[in-house]
PDB file of C-alpha atoms in Angstrom:
ATOM      1  CA  UNK U   1      25.185 -10.727  -9.643  1.00  0.00           C
ATOM      2  CA  UNK U   2      24.177 -13.043  -6.834  1.00  0.00           C
ATOM      3  CA  UNK U   3      20.737 -14.491  -6.948  1.00  0.00           C
ATOM      4  CA  UNK U   4      19.149 -15.223  -3.628  1.00  0.00           C
ATOM      5  CA  UNK U   5      16.533 -17.829  -2.905  1.00  0.00           C
ATOM      6  CA  UNK U   6      13.822 -16.770  -0.502  1.00  0.00           C
ATOM      7  CA  UNK U   7      12.331 -19.657   1.478  1.00  0.00           C
ATOM      8  CA  UNK U   8       9.377 -19.498   3.840  1.00  0.00           C
ATOM      9  CA  UNK U   9      10.070 -21.310   7.094  1.00  0.00           C
ATOM     10  CA  UNK U  10       7.828 -24.340   7.424  1.00  0.00           C
ATOM     11  CA  UNK U  11       6.880 -25.922  10.733  1.00  0.00           C
ATOM     12  CA  UNK U  12       7.223 -29.648  11.217  1.00  0.00           C
ATOM     13  CA  UNK U  13       3.449 -29.982  10.765  1.00  0.00           C
ATOM     14  CA  UNK U  14       3.605 -28.286   7.351  1.00  0.00           C
ATOM     15  CA  UNK U  15       2.262 -24.920   8.504  1.00  0.00           C
ATOM     16  CA  UNK U  16       3.962 -21.924   6.895  1.00  0.00           C
ATOM     17  CA  UNK U  17       3.583 -19.037   9.378  1.00  0.00           C
ATOM     18  CA  UNK U  18       4.804 -16.315   7.017  1.00  0.00           C
ATOM     19  CA  UNK U  19       2.207 -17.272   4.385  1.00  0.00           C
ATOM     20  CA  UNK U  20      -0.530 -17.170   7.008  1.00  0.00           C
ATOM     21  CA  UNK U  21       0.729 -13.757   8.106  1.00  0.00           C
ATOM     22  CA  UNK U  22       0.839 -12.394   4.549  1.00  0.00           C
ATOM     23  CA  UNK U  23      -2.661 -13.718   3.876  1.00  0.00           C
ATOM     24  CA  UNK U  24      -3.887 -11.772   6.927  1.00  0.00           C
ATOM     25  CA  UNK U  25      -2.688  -8.425   5.517  1.00  0.00           C
ATOM     26  CA  UNK U  26      -4.861  -6.165   3.414  1.00  0.00           C
ATOM     27  CA  UNK U  27      -4.238  -6.383  -0.319  1.00  0.00           C
ATOM     28  CA  UNK U  28      -2.180  -3.178  -0.647  1.00  0.00           C
ATOM     29  CA  UNK U  29       0.152  -4.013   2.244  1.00  0.00           C
ATOM     30  CA  UNK U  30       0.481  -7.600   1.008  1.00  0.00           C
ATOM     31  CA  UNK U  31       1.499  -6.327  -2.451  1.00  0.00           C
ATOM     32  CA  UNK U  32       4.027  -3.977  -0.837  1.00  0.00           C
ATOM     33  CA  UNK U  33       5.513  -6.790   1.298  1.00  0.00           C
ATOM     34  CA  UNK U  34       5.788  -9.092  -1.734  1.00  0.00           C
ATOM     35  CA  UNK U  35       7.531  -6.263  -3.580  1.00  0.00           C
ATOM     36  CA  UNK U  36       9.988  -5.913  -0.706  1.00  0.00           C
ATOM     37  CA  UNK U  37      10.594  -9.671  -0.662  1.00  0.00           C
ATOM     38  CA  UNK U  38      11.409  -9.366  -4.376  1.00  0.00           C
ATOM     39  CA  UNK U  39      13.892  -6.601  -3.590  1.00  0.00           C
ATOM     40  CA  UNK U  40      15.411  -8.745  -0.837  1.00  0.00           C
ATOM     41  CA  UNK U  41      15.712 -11.647  -3.285  1.00  0.00           C
ATOM     42  CA  UNK U  42      17.551  -9.392  -5.717  1.00  0.00           C
ATOM     43  CA  UNK U  43      19.851  -7.586  -3.264  1.00  0.00           C
ATOM     44  CA  UNK U  44      20.211 -10.131  -0.431  1.00  0.00           C
ATOM     45  CA  UNK U  45      22.720  -9.016   2.190  1.00  0.00           C
ATOM     46  CA  UNK U  46      23.356  -5.775   0.271  1.00  0.00           C
ATOM     47  CA  UNK U  47      19.869  -4.543   1.154  1.00  0.00           C
ATOM     48  CA  UNK U  48      20.188  -1.878   3.845  1.00  0.00           C
ATOM     49  CA  UNK U  49      18.077   0.633   5.723  1.00  0.00           C
ATOM     50  CA  UNK U  50      15.436   1.840   5.282  1.00  0.00           C
ATOM     51  CA  UNK U  51      14.399  -1.489   3.711  1.00  0.00           C
ATOM     52  CA  UNK U  52      16.241  -3.949   5.871  1.00  0.00           C
ATOM     53  CA  UNK U  53      17.858  -3.823   9.285  1.00  0.00           C
ATOM     54  CA  UNK U  54      19.837  -6.227  11.441  1.00  0.00           C
ATOM     55  CA  UNK U  55      17.891  -6.583  14.692  1.00  0.00           C
ATOM     56  CA  UNK U  56      19.761  -9.190  16.739  1.00  0.00           C
ATOM     57  CA  UNK U  57      22.175 -12.097  16.423  1.00  0.00           C
ATOM     58  CA  UNK U  58      21.871 -12.699  12.680  1.00  0.00           C
ATOM     59  CA  UNK U  59      18.146 -11.952  12.583  1.00  0.00           C
ATOM     60  CA  UNK U  60      17.129  -9.210  10.146  1.00  0.00           C
ATOM     61  CA  UNK U  61      13.874  -7.412   9.518  1.00  0.00           C
ATOM     62  CA  UNK U  62      12.385  -6.450   6.195  1.00  0.00           C
ATOM     63  CA  UNK U  63      10.670  -3.120   6.719  1.00  0.00           C
ATOM     64  CA  UNK U  64       7.462  -2.206   4.933  1.00  0.00           C
ATOM     65  CA  UNK U  65       5.487   0.963   5.430  1.00  0.00           C
ATOM     66  CA  UNK U  66       2.236   1.933   3.780  1.00  0.00           C
ATOM     67  CA  UNK U  67       0.654   5.129   5.038  1.00  0.00           C
ATOM     68  CA  UNK U  68       0.677   4.782   8.814  1.00  0.00           C
ATOM     69  CA  UNK U  69       0.770   0.978   8.722  1.00  0.00           C
ATOM     70  CA  UNK U  70       4.110  -0.673   9.368  1.00  0.00           C
ATOM     71  CA  UNK U  71       4.802  -4.336   8.762  1.00  0.00           C
ATOM     72  CA  UNK U  72       7.951  -6.312   9.510  1.00  0.00           C
ATOM     73  CA  UNK U  73       9.104  -9.669   8.219  1.00  0.00           C
ATOM     74  CA  UNK U  74      11.953 -11.311  10.119  1.00  0.00           C
ATOM     75  CA  UNK U  75      14.504 -13.473   8.328  1.00  0.00           C
ATOM     76  CA  UNK U  76      18.001 -14.914   8.408  1.00  0.00           C
ATOM     77  CA  UNK U  77      20.606 -15.921   5.851  1.00  0.00           C
ATOM     78  CA  UNK U  78      21.615 -19.511   5.200  1.00  0.00           C
ATOM     79  CA  UNK U  79      24.186 -21.186   2.929  1.00  0.00           C
ATOM     80  CA  UNK U  80      24.049 -20.842  -0.859  1.00  0.00           C
ATOM     81  CA  UNK U  81      22.408 -17.416  -0.730  1.00  0.00           C
ATOM     82  CA  UNK U  82      19.266 -18.702   0.904  1.00  0.00           C
ATOM     83  CA  UNK U  83      17.090 -16.300   2.871  1.00  0.00           C
ATOM     84  CA  UNK U  84      14.671 -17.897   5.314  1.00  0.00           C
ATOM     85  CA  UNK U  85      11.574 -15.870   6.258  1.00  0.00           C
ATOM     86  CA  UNK U  86      10.573 -16.856   9.795  1.00  0.00           C
ATOM     87  CA  UNK U  87       7.707 -14.619  10.904  1.00  0.00           C
ATOM     88  CA  UNK U  88       5.988 -11.333  10.355  1.00  0.00           C
ATOM     89  CA  UNK U  89       4.024  -8.855  12.412  1.00  0.00           C
ATOM     90  CA  UNK U  90       2.271  -5.519  12.203  1.00  0.00           C
ATOM     91  CA  UNK U  91       4.379  -3.026  14.077  1.00  0.00           C
ATOM     92  CA  UNK U  92       2.620  -1.117  16.831  1.00  0.00           C
ATOM     93  CA  UNK U  93       5.550  -0.017  18.999  1.00  0.00           C
ATOM     94  CA  UNK U  94       8.785   1.879  18.500  1.00  0.00           C
ATOM     95  CA  UNK U  95      11.000  -1.170  18.983  1.00  0.00           C
ATOM     96  CA  UNK U  96      10.725  -4.610  17.441  1.00  0.00           C
ATOM     97  CA  UNK U  97       9.025  -6.759  20.120  1.00  0.00           C
ATOM     98  CA  UNK U  98      11.477  -9.145  21.867  1.00  0.00           C
ATOM     99  CA  UNK U  99       8.881 -11.877  21.510  1.00  0.00           C
ATOM    100  CA  UNK U 100       9.027 -11.656  17.702  1.00  0.00           C
ATOM    101  CA  UNK U 101      12.847 -11.793  17.703  1.00  0.00           C
ATOM    102  CA  UNK U 102      12.751 -14.748  20.094  1.00  0.00           C
ATOM    103  CA  UNK U 103      10.275 -16.512  17.782  1.00  0.00           C
ATOM    104  CA  UNK U 104      12.546 -15.878  14.771  1.00  0.00           C
ATOM    105  CA  UNK U 105      15.511 -17.374  16.674  1.00  0.00           C
ATOM    106  CA  UNK U 106      13.478 -20.415  17.745  1.00  0.00           C
ATOM    107  CA  UNK U 107      12.371 -21.008  14.169  1.00  0.00           C
ATOM    108  CA  UNK U 108      15.934 -20.570  12.929  1.00  0.00           C
ATOM    109  CA  UNK U 109      17.179 -23.152  15.458  1.00  0.00           C
ATOM    110  CA  UNK U 110      14.413 -25.534  14.416  1.00  0.00           C
ATOM    111  CA  UNK U 111      15.156 -24.990  10.723  1.00  0.00           C
ATOM    112  CA  UNK U 112      18.897 -25.559  11.145  1.00  0.00           C
ATOM    113  CA  UNK U 113      18.312 -28.665  13.229  1.00  0.00           C
ATOM    114  CA  UNK U 114      15.999 -30.181  10.617  1.00  0.00           C
ATOM    115  CA  UNK U 115      18.292 -29.237   7.708  1.00  0.00           C
ATOM    116  CA  UNK U 116      21.191 -30.950   9.472  1.00  0.00           C
ATOM    117  CA  UNK U 117      19.050 -34.016  10.113  1.00  0.00           C
ATOM    118  CA  UNK U 118      18.104 -34.140   6.415  1.00  0.00           C
ATOM    119  CA  UNK U 119      21.745 -33.879   5.355  1.00  0.00           C
ATOM    120  CA  UNK U 120      22.703 -36.787   7.597  1.00  0.00           C
ATOM    121  CA  UNK U 121      20.252 -39.233   6.037  1.00  0.00           C
TER     122      UNK U 121
END
């Protein structure tokens, strides 16, 4: 059984956007999202709909629903079974906003660039 490591993307200035997002959620939704992150950690790339969905170019969304509230956490896979959580949002529209996907891709590019820089030290 593969074990996955879930990592929260951290900005260069030390900010962790996904933690800030999770802290902004109400307690029940936050508990639900943490439960889903646990499921993602256990199942990794075997996690499928309705819990997880590929949205674009290697970016996936973790799907959480509580009553009428819908929350998404975007993430991507990295070497050694690492899962990097890039950003989250409360879903208000039918489709995942392009802006959120774009943000996830920008954070992925930043993450990969910094990881490479660290490996070259």
